Amino acid sequence: MPPPGGRFPGHNLSNPFAHLNNPLHQQPHLQQQHQPNLQHPGFGANQGHNINLFGHNQSSFQSNAGIGGGLGGAGLGGAVGIGGVSGGTGLDGQEARMRFAHGAQLQQEAALGRGQDGAKGIAGQRIREVWRSNLHQEMELLRSLVDQFPYISMDTEFPGVVARPIGEFNSKASYHYQTVRCNVDLLKIIQLGVTLFSVQGDVPPPHLDSSQLGYQPKAVQHYANNIVVCPCTWTFNFQFSLEEDMYNEESIQMLKKSGADFEKHATQGIDPEEFGSLLITSGMTLTMDVNWISFHSGYDFAYLVKMLSAKQLPEDEESYRKLVQIFFPKLLDVKYLWRHANNLVRRGVINTQATNILNNLGTKSGLQDLADELGCQRIGASHTAGSDAWLTGTVFWELRKKIFDNVIPEDLNGQMWGLTGVGPPASATAQAAVLAAQGQQSVAGYQGMNGGMMFHPGATATHRGEGPSTPTSHPAGLASTPGPSHGGMMTPGATGAFGEFRYSGK
């Protein structure tokens, strides 16, 4: 006989039998309705029978399966916990519980395989949203997994680009770094997504036996037989206020369309400094054993370095690169790998399959373009950090296999698109000419960075999937800083037609 329904309190969200709170012997008609379901293959019966575990009560199971909306593996908590303790017999035995868990997983997978709803369901199971309330728990889980899954693909979402440096620069790299620097110092990160992969390119399974992990996550919910429900991707949501923080309007609108909840970011977002302190002790940084994978990462790693160091970025690019090398000694940028592969095609030293793939891409170089050509499926919504991180990792492994024959050249380590591999900046003379043509004040006199950067309304938000993170063939645009509380330009020390901000570097 199944365990009595009264065994579980009615409010237990992990209980898929919540609708059976009264003893079955008091409801014989329900007993008759549920009896056929005991022939499910999960209970060792005929394999040809229907996989429906709960008959007409399937919807009740699904409604209880989320475990608070945060845990993957629908219904696993109730499934593997039915026996209560190990060592029982019949339906209370270990084998029966594990078969029941497997049956619940089969039903979950069947329910998820329905078009768009299926894709959304998979994302909900495998991409975990992290807010202030579950930050420590999820970081502990990541700490326990990183030894077995030492490849981390990542992506960030941030409030666009709101400023450009002005003046003459020694090199294009200097210009692009100063653009990254002034924006990252001014702005706040909104989301960070990370996905874990093994050395074979596999993501963590949805159900883990925590006893097999080198580090035991104590704060993580365990079920019977030490089972842990595990995502493969984490989306960290940081404190951000549309009322108080600076941003580019078009970037914010894009994030809103992708589902960003800015009210929740303002009230339940993660403190970046707290996250930095947890990340630096997580085993995911400061080690040659962990490989970070990114796409167009000029800004991504800058925001991470800012959180890890709890300081503004260094004044010069060389000092910044040293910090990146300390925190992330193994780092690969997929877009830089793509550029290197195109150079190999031009030299005729790459295999035929790789040549065909790159020729089909042509000038397209966005993350989704590469994913489509390589046959990689996106899980979740684009322009969300978790989905983009997962897709970045998937594209990396396909690129590694199909383009590089599973061997990435060592000299590509540490190269970040957005700081290298892009065109030269416009000169101060060209900038002044365009501003003069627009009837704006000349910028002559701001040689080098010298703490000078400019803002103006009407800038277009940039994103790594659509083009370079900073201008390459036209004067540096003056970016807007709209905000409901500002009523116009964020221009400390404003003078003339546009504001001037003296960057102190402190």
Coordinates of C-alpha atoms in Angstrom, one line a residue:
M1 CA 0.0 0.0 0.0
P2 CA 1.2 3.6 -0.6
P3 CA 2.1 5.5 2.5
P4 CA -0.8 7.3 4.2
G5 CA -1.5 10.7 2.8
G6 CA -1.4 12.2 6.3
R7 CA 2.3 11.5 6.5
F8 CA 3.1 14.8 4.8
P9 CA 1.8 18.1 6.1
G10 CA -0.5 19.8 3.7
H11 CA 1.8 22.8 3.2
N12 CA 4.8 20.7 2.1
L13 CA 5.5 22.1 -1.4
S14 CA 7.8 19.1 -2.2
N15 CA 4.9 16.7 -1.7
P16 CA 3.4 15.5 -5.0
F17 CA 0.6 13.8 -3.0
A18 CA -0.7 16.9 -1.3
H19 CA -4.1 16.2 -2.8
L20 CA -4.3 12.9 -0.8
N21 CA -4.1 14.2 2.7
N22 CA -6.9 11.9 3.9
P23 CA -6.3 8.2 4.3
L24 CA -7.1 6.2 1.2
H25 CA -9.3 3.7 3.1
Q26 CA -11.8 6.5 3.8
Q27 CA -12.1 7.2 0.0
P28 CA -12.5 3.9 -1.8
H29 CA -13.5 5.5 -5.0
L30 CA -10.1 7.4 -5.1
Q31 CA -8.4 4.1 -4.3
Q32 CA -10.0 2.5 -7.3
Q33 CA -9.0 5.4 -9.6
H34 CA -5.4 5.4 -8.5
Q35 CA -4.9 1.7 -8.4
P36 CA -4.0 1.4 -12.2
N37 CA -1.2 3.9 -11.8
L38 CA 0.6 1.4 -9.6
Q39 CA 1.4 -0.5 -12.9
H40 CA 3.7 2.4 -13.9
P41 CA 7.2 1.2 -15.0
G42 CA 8.6 3.3 -12.2
F43 CA 7.2 0.6 -9.9
G44 CA 8.7 -2.2 -11.8
A45 CA 5.6 -3.2 -13.7
N46 CA 4.9 -3.7 -17.4
Q47 CA 7.1 -1.3 -19.5
G48 CA 4.4 -0.8 -22.0
H49 CA 2.0 0.9 -19.6
N50 CA 1.2 4.6 -19.7
I51 CA 3.8 6.8 -17.9
N52 CA 1.2 8.9 -16.3
L53 CA 1.9 8.7 -12.6
F54 CA -1.1 10.5 -11.3
G55 CA -3.9 10.1 -13.8
H56 CA -6.3 13.0 -13.7
N57 CA -4.4 14.5 -10.9
Q58 CA -1.3 15.2 -13.1
S59 CA -1.9 18.9 -12.8
S60 CA -1.7 18.7 -9.0
F61 CA 1.7 17.1 -9.3
Q62 CA 2.9 19.7 -11.7
S63 CA 1.7 22.5 -9.5
N64 CA 3.6 21.2 -6.6
A65 CA 6.8 20.3 -8.6
G66 CA 8.6 23.6 -8.5
I67 CA 9.7 23.5 -4.8
G68 CA 9.4 27.2 -4.4
G69 CA 10.1 27.9 -8.0
G70 CA 13.9 27.6 -7.5
L71 CA 14.7 23.9 -7.6
G72 CA 15.0 21.8 -10.8
G73 CA 13.9 18.3 -11.4
A74 CA 10.1 18.7 -11.0
G75 CA 8.7 16.8 -8.1
L76 CA 12.0 15.1 -7.1
G77 CA 11.8 16.2 -3.5
G78 CA 8.5 14.4 -3.1
A79 CA 9.5 11.5 -5.3
V80 CA 12.7 10.5 -3.6
G81 CA 11.5 11.5 -0.1
I82 CA 8.3 9.3 -0.1
G83 CA 10.0 6.6 1.9
G84 CA 11.0 9.0 4.6
V85 CA 14.0 6.9 5.7
S86 CA 16.0 4.2 4.0
G87 CA 15.8 0.5 4.7
G88 CA 12.1 0.0 4.2
T89 CA 10.3 -2.5 2.0
G90 CA 7.8 -2.4 -0.8
L91 CA 7.1 1.2 -1.8
D92 CA 9.2 2.3 1.2
G93 CA 12.3 0.5 -0.1
Q94 CA 15.3 2.2 -1.7
E95 CA 14.8 0.6 -5.1
A96 CA 11.1 1.6 -5.2
R97 CA 11.9 5.2 -4.3
M98 CA 14.6 5.5 -7.0
R99 CA 12.3 3.9 -9.6
F100 CA 9.6 6.3 -8.5
A101 CA 12.0 9.2 -8.9
H102 CA 13.0 8.0 -12.4
G103 CA 9.3 7.7 -13.3
A104 CA 8.7 11.3 -12.1
Q105 CA 11.6 12.5 -14.2
L106 CA 10.2 10.7 -17.3
Q107 CA 6.8 12.4 -16.8
Q108 CA 8.6 15.7 -16.3
E109 CA 10.5 15.3 -19.5
A110 CA 7.4 14.3 -21.4
A111 CA 5.6 17.4 -20.2
L112 CA 8.5 19.6 -21.1
G113 CA 8.8 18.4 -24.7
R114 CA 6.0 20.5 -26.1
G115 CA 7.3 23.3 -28.3
Q116 CA 7.9 26.7 -26.7
D117 CA 6.4 25.6 -23.4
G118 CA 8.9 22.8 -23.3
A119 CA 11.8 25.2 -23.8
K120 CA 10.6 27.4 -21.1
G121 CA 10.1 24.5 -18.8
I122 CA 13.7 23.2 -19.4
A123 CA 15.0 26.7 -18.7
G124 CA 13.1 26.9 -15.4
Q125 CA 14.5 23.5 -14.3
R126 CA 18.1 24.1 -15.3
I127 CA 18.6 27.9 -15.0
R128 CA 18.4 28.9 -11.3
E129 CA 17.6 32.5 -10.4
V130 CA 19.8 33.8 -7.5
W131 CA 18.8 36.7 -5.4
R132 CA 20.0 38.0 -2.0
S133 CA 17.9 35.3 -0.1
N134 CA 19.6 32.3 -1.7
L135 CA 23.0 33.7 -2.6
H136 CA 25.0 31.8 0.1
Q137 CA 23.3 28.5 -0.6
E138 CA 23.9 28.7 -4.4
M139 CA 27.5 29.8 -3.9
E140 CA 28.1 26.8 -1.7
L141 CA 26.7 24.5 -4.3
L142 CA 28.9 26.0 -7.0
R143 CA 31.9 25.6 -4.6
S144 CA 31.1 21.9 -4.4
L145 CA 30.8 21.4 -8.1
V146 CA 33.7 23.4 -9.6
D147 CA 36.3 20.6 -9.1
Q148 CA 34.2 18.2 -11.3
F149 CA 33.0 20.9 -13.7
P150 CA 36.0 23.3 -14.1
Y151 CA 34.9 25.1 -17.3
I152 CA 32.7 28.1 -16.6
S153 CA 31.0 30.0 -19.4
M154 CA 29.7 33.4 -18.4
D155 CA 27.8 36.5 -19.5
T156 CA 26.9 39.8 -17.9
E157 CA 24.0 42.2 -18.4
F158 CA 24.8 45.9 -17.6
P159 CA 23.2 49.3 -18.2
G160 CA 24.8 50.0 -21.5
V161 CA 27.4 52.5 -22.3
V162 CA 26.9 56.1 -21.0
A163 CA 30.3 57.8 -21.5
R164 CA 33.3 58.0 -23.9
P165 CA 36.8 59.2 -23.2
I166 CA 38.0 62.2 -25.1
G167 CA 41.4 63.3 -26.4
E168 CA 44.3 61.6 -28.0
F169 CA 45.3 58.1 -27.1
N170 CA 48.6 56.2 -27.6
S171 CA 46.9 53.2 -29.1
K172 CA 43.5 51.8 -30.0
A173 CA 43.9 49.4 -27.0
S174 CA 44.3 52.4 -24.7
Y175 CA 41.2 54.1 -26.1
H176 CA 39.0 50.9 -25.8
Y177 CA 40.3 50.3 -22.3
Q178 CA 39.5 53.8 -21.2
T179 CA 36.0 53.5 -22.6
V180 CA 35.5 50.3 -20.6
R181 CA 37.0 51.8 -17.5
C182 CA 35.0 55.0 -17.3
N183 CA 31.7 53.1 -17.9
V184 CA 32.4 50.2 -15.5
D185 CA 33.4 52.7 -12.8
L186 CA 30.3 54.8 -13.3
L187 CA 27.7 51.9 -13.7
K188 CA 26.5 48.9 -11.8
I189 CA 26.3 45.3 -13.0
I190 CA 22.7 44.0 -13.3
Q191 CA 23.1 40.3 -14.0
L192 CA 25.8 37.7 -14.1
G193 CA 25.2 34.3 -15.7
V194 CA 27.5 31.2 -15.2
T195 CA 27.2 27.7 -16.6
L196 CA 29.4 24.8 -15.5
F197 CA 30.9 22.2 -17.9
S198 CA 33.1 19.2 -17.3
V199 CA 36.3 18.6 -19.2
Q200 CA 34.2 16.6 -21.7
G201 CA 31.8 19.5 -22.2
D202 CA 28.9 18.1 -20.2
V203 CA 26.8 20.2 -17.8
P204 CA 26.0 18.9 -14.3
P205 CA 23.1 16.4 -14.2
P206 CA 19.8 17.5 -12.8
H207 CA 20.1 15.1 -9.8
L208 CA 23.3 14.7 -8.0
D209 CA 24.5 12.4 -5.2
S210 CA 26.2 14.8 -2.9
S211 CA 28.2 12.1 -1.2
Q212 CA 30.2 11.9 -4.4
L213 CA 31.3 15.5 -4.2
G214 CA 34.6 16.5 -2.8
Y215 CA 33.1 19.3 -0.9
Q216 CA 29.8 18.7 0.9
P217 CA 27.4 21.6 0.5
K218 CA 25.8 21.9 4.0
A219 CA 23.4 24.8 3.2
V220 CA 21.9 23.0 0.2
Q221 CA 18.6 21.1 0.4
H222 CA 19.2 17.3 0.5
Y223 CA 16.6 14.7 -0.2
A224 CA 16.6 10.9 0.3
N225 CA 19.9 9.1 -0.5
N226 CA 21.8 12.5 -0.4
I227 CA 20.2 13.6 -3.7
V228 CA 20.6 17.3 -4.6
V229 CA 18.5 18.9 -7.3
C230 CA 21.1 20.7 -9.4
P231 CA 20.8 23.4 -12.1
C232 CA 23.6 23.8 -14.7
T233 CA 23.3 27.6 -15.0
W234 CA 23.0 30.3 -12.4
T235 CA 21.7 33.8 -13.0
F236 CA 22.9 36.2 -10.3
N237 CA 20.6 39.3 -10.0
F238 CA 22.3 42.4 -8.5
Q239 CA 21.0 45.5 -6.7
F240 CA 19.9 48.1 -9.3
S241 CA 17.5 51.0 -9.0
L242 CA 16.0 52.8 -12.0
E243 CA 15.4 55.7 -9.6
E244 CA 19.0 56.1 -8.3
D245 CA 21.4 54.4 -10.7
M246 CA 22.8 55.6 -14.0
Y247 CA 21.9 53.7 -17.2
N248 CA 21.3 53.9 -20.9
E249 CA 17.6 53.9 -21.7
E250 CA 17.8 51.6 -24.7
S251 CA 19.7 49.0 -22.8
I252 CA 17.2 49.0 -20.0
Q253 CA 14.3 48.7 -22.4
M254 CA 16.0 45.7 -24.1
L255 CA 16.4 44.0 -20.7
K256 CA 12.8 44.7 -19.7
K257 CA 11.7 43.0 -23.0
S258 CA 13.8 40.0 -22.0
G259 CA 12.0 39.8 -18.7
A260 CA 14.2 41.7 -16.2
D261 CA 12.3 42.5 -13.0
F262 CA 13.8 45.9 -12.0
E263 CA 11.5 46.2 -9.0
K264 CA 12.9 43.0 -7.6
H265 CA 16.4 44.1 -8.5
A266 CA 15.9 47.2 -6.4
T267 CA 14.5 45.4 -3.3
Q268 CA 16.0 41.9 -3.4
G269 CA 19.1 42.3 -5.5
I270 CA 22.5 41.0 -4.5
D271 CA 25.1 43.3 -3.0
P272 CA 28.0 43.3 -5.5
E273 CA 30.7 43.5 -2.7
E274 CA 29.1 40.6 -0.9
F275 CA 29.1 38.6 -4.1
G276 CA 32.7 39.5 -4.7
S277 CA 33.8 38.2 -1.3
L278 CA 32.0 34.9 -1.9
L279 CA 33.4 34.5 -5.5
I280 CA 37.0 35.1 -4.4
T281 CA 36.8 32.3 -1.9
S282 CA 34.7 29.9 -4.1
G283 CA 37.5 28.1 -5.8
M284 CA 36.3 29.5 -9.1
T285 CA 39.0 32.2 -9.3
L286 CA 42.7 32.5 -8.6
T287 CA 43.4 29.1 -10.0
M288 CA 44.9 27.6 -13.2
D289 CA 42.5 24.6 -12.8
V290 CA 39.4 26.6 -13.8
N291 CA 38.7 27.8 -17.3
W292 CA 36.5 30.8 -17.9
I293 CA 34.7 31.1 -21.3
S294 CA 33.2 34.3 -22.5
F295 CA 31.9 36.0 -25.7
H296 CA 32.9 39.6 -26.4
S297 CA 34.1 40.0 -22.9
G298 CA 35.7 43.5 -22.8
Y299 CA 33.1 44.6 -20.3
D300 CA 32.2 41.2 -18.7
F301 CA 35.5 40.7 -16.9
A302 CA 35.8 44.4 -16.1
Y303 CA 32.7 44.2 -14.0
L304 CA 33.9 41.0 -12.3
V305 CA 37.3 42.5 -11.5
K306 CA 35.5 45.5 -10.0
M307 CA 33.5 43.3 -7.7
L308 CA 36.5 41.0 -6.8
S309 CA 38.8 43.9 -6.0
A310 CA 36.1 46.2 -4.5
K311 CA 37.8 49.0 -6.2
Q312 CA 37.5 51.1 -9.4
L313 CA 39.5 49.8 -12.3
P314 CA 43.2 50.7 -12.7
E315 CA 44.1 53.8 -14.7
D316 CA 46.1 51.9 -17.4
E317 CA 45.3 48.8 -19.4
E318 CA 48.5 47.0 -18.4
S319 CA 47.6 47.1 -14.7
Y320 CA 44.1 46.0 -15.5
R321 CA 45.4 43.0 -17.5
K322 CA 47.6 41.9 -14.6
L323 CA 44.5 41.9 -12.4
V324 CA 42.6 39.8 -14.9
Q325 CA 45.4 37.4 -15.1
I326 CA 45.5 37.0 -11.3
F327 CA 41.8 36.4 -10.9
F328 CA 41.2 34.5 -14.2
P329 CA 44.5 32.9 -15.3
K330 CA 42.7 30.7 -17.8
L331 CA 40.4 32.8 -20.0
L332 CA 39.1 32.3 -23.5
D333 CA 36.8 34.6 -25.5
V334 CA 34.7 32.8 -28.1
K335 CA 34.6 35.8 -30.4
Y336 CA 38.4 36.1 -30.4
L337 CA 38.5 32.4 -31.2
W338 CA 36.2 33.1 -34.2
R339 CA 38.6 35.8 -35.4
H340 CA 41.6 33.6 -35.1
A341 CA 39.8 30.8 -37.0
N342 CA 39.1 33.3 -39.9
N343 CA 42.8 34.1 -40.0
L344 CA 43.5 30.4 -40.4
V345 CA 41.0 30.2 -43.3
R346 CA 42.8 33.0 -45.1
R347 CA 46.1 31.2 -44.6
G348 CA 44.6 27.9 -45.8
V349 CA 45.7 26.0 -42.7
I350 CA 42.3 24.8 -41.4
N351 CA 40.2 21.7 -42.2
T352 CA 37.4 21.7 -44.8
Q353 CA 34.6 21.5 -42.3
A354 CA 35.8 24.5 -40.4
T355 CA 36.3 26.4 -43.7
N356 CA 32.7 25.7 -44.8
I357 CA 31.3 26.8 -41.4
L358 CA 33.3 30.1 -41.4
N359 CA 32.5 30.8 -45.0
N360 CA 28.8 30.3 -44.3
L361 CA 29.0 32.8 -41.5
G362 CA 30.6 35.4 -43.7
T363 CA 30.7 38.7 -41.8
K364 CA 28.2 37.6 -39.2
S365 CA 29.8 37.3 -35.8
G366 CA 27.1 37.5 -33.1
L367 CA 26.6 34.8 -30.6
Q368 CA 23.3 33.7 -32.0
D369 CA 24.8 33.7 -35.5
L370 CA 27.6 31.3 -34.4
A371 CA 25.0 29.2 -32.5
D372 CA 22.8 28.8 -35.5
E373 CA 25.6 27.8 -37.8
L374 CA 27.1 25.3 -35.3
G375 CA 23.7 23.8 -34.6
C376 CA 23.5 25.0 -30.9
Q377 CA 20.1 25.3 -29.3
R378 CA 19.4 28.2 -27.0
I379 CA 17.6 27.5 -23.7
G380 CA 15.8 30.5 -22.2
A381 CA 15.4 34.1 -23.4
S382 CA 18.2 36.0 -25.2
H383 CA 19.7 39.0 -23.4
T384 CA 19.3 37.2 -20.1
A385 CA 22.7 36.4 -18.5
G386 CA 21.9 32.8 -17.7
S387 CA 20.7 31.9 -21.2
D388 CA 23.5 33.8 -22.9
A389 CA 26.1 32.1 -20.6
W390 CA 24.8 28.6 -21.4
L391 CA 24.7 29.3 -25.1
T392 CA 28.2 30.8 -24.9
G393 CA 29.5 27.5 -23.4
T394 CA 27.6 25.4 -25.9
V395 CA 29.1 27.4 -28.8
F396 CA 32.6 27.1 -27.3
W397 CA 32.5 23.3 -27.2
E398 CA 31.1 23.0 -30.8
L399 CA 33.7 25.6 -32.0
R400 CA 36.5 23.7 -30.2
K401 CA 35.4 20.4 -31.8
K402 CA 34.5 21.5 -35.3
I403 CA 36.9 24.3 -35.9
F404 CA 40.0 23.6 -33.7
D405 CA 39.9 19.8 -33.6
N406 CA 39.6 19.9 -29.8
V407 CA 42.9 21.8 -29.4
I408 CA 42.8 25.6 -28.6
P409 CA 46.1 27.4 -29.2
E410 CA 47.7 28.5 -25.9
D411 CA 48.4 32.0 -27.2
L412 CA 44.7 32.7 -27.3
N413 CA 44.4 32.5 -23.5
G414 CA 43.7 35.9 -21.9
Q415 CA 42.6 37.7 -25.1
M416 CA 39.4 39.7 -24.6
W417 CA 37.3 41.0 -27.5
G418 CA 36.5 44.6 -26.9
L419 CA 40.0 45.4 -25.7
T420 CA 41.9 43.9 -28.6
G421 CA 41.1 43.0 -32.1
V422 CA 39.1 46.1 -33.0
G423 CA 39.8 49.2 -35.1
P424 CA 41.5 52.5 -34.0
P425 CA 39.6 55.3 -32.2
A426 CA 38.7 58.6 -33.8
S427 CA 41.3 61.3 -33.1
A428 CA 40.5 64.3 -30.9
T429 CA 40.5 66.5 -34.0
A430 CA 37.8 64.3 -35.6
Q431 CA 35.8 64.3 -32.4
A432 CA 36.0 68.1 -32.3
A433 CA 34.9 68.5 -35.9
V434 CA 31.8 66.4 -35.5
L435 CA 30.8 68.1 -32.3
A436 CA 31.3 71.5 -33.9
A437 CA 29.1 70.4 -36.8
Q438 CA 26.5 69.5 -34.3
G439 CA 26.7 72.9 -32.7
Q440 CA 28.3 71.6 -29.6
Q441 CA 31.3 72.8 -27.6
S442 CA 34.8 71.9 -28.8
V443 CA 36.7 69.3 -26.8
A444 CA 40.2 70.6 -27.7
G445 CA 42.5 70.7 -24.7
Y446 CA 41.6 67.3 -23.3
Q447 CA 44.7 65.4 -24.3
G448 CA 44.9 61.8 -23.3
M449 CA 42.3 60.6 -20.9
N450 CA 43.2 63.2 -18.4
G451 CA 40.1 62.4 -16.5
G452 CA 38.0 63.7 -19.4
M453 CA 34.8 62.0 -20.6
M454 CA 31.6 63.2 -22.1
F455 CA 27.8 62.5 -22.0
H456 CA 25.0 63.5 -24.3
P457 CA 21.4 62.5 -24.9
G458 CA 20.4 60.2 -27.8
A459 CA 23.1 57.5 -27.7
T460 CA 22.3 54.0 -28.8
A461 CA 22.9 51.2 -26.4
T462 CA 25.5 48.6 -27.5
H463 CA 25.5 44.9 -27.0
R464 CA 28.1 42.3 -27.6
G465 CA 25.9 40.3 -29.9
E466 CA 25.4 43.1 -32.4
G467 CA 28.8 44.7 -32.8
P468 CA 31.9 45.9 -31.0
S469 CA 31.5 47.4 -27.5
T470 CA 33.1 50.7 -28.5
P471 CA 33.1 52.8 -31.7
T472 CA 35.7 51.8 -34.3
S473 CA 35.2 54.1 -37.3
H474 CA 33.5 57.2 -36.0
P475 CA 34.0 59.8 -33.2
A476 CA 33.2 58.5 -29.8
G477 CA 29.6 59.1 -29.1
L478 CA 28.4 61.0 -26.1
A479 CA 26.1 58.7 -24.3
S480 CA 22.9 59.6 -22.5
T481 CA 22.3 58.9 -18.8
P482 CA 18.6 59.1 -18.5
G483 CA 16.9 58.4 -15.2
P484 CA 13.5 59.3 -13.8
S485 CA 15.0 61.1 -10.9
H486 CA 17.4 63.2 -12.9
G487 CA 15.1 64.9 -15.3
G488 CA 17.9 65.2 -17.9
M489 CA 21.6 64.6 -18.3
M490 CA 23.7 63.3 -15.5
T491 CA 26.4 65.9 -15.9
P492 CA 28.4 66.7 -12.8
G493 CA 30.0 70.1 -13.2
A494 CA 28.0 70.6 -16.4
T495 CA 29.2 73.3 -18.8
G496 CA 27.9 74.3 -22.2
A497 CA 25.9 72.0 -24.4
F498 CA 27.2 68.8 -22.7
G499 CA 28.4 67.9 -19.3
E500 CA 32.0 67.4 -18.4
F501 CA 33.0 64.8 -15.8
R502 CA 36.6 65.0 -14.4
Y503 CA 37.6 61.4 -13.7
S504 CA 39.7 61.4 -10.5
G505 CA 40.8 57.7 -10.7
K506 CA 40.2 57.4 -7.0

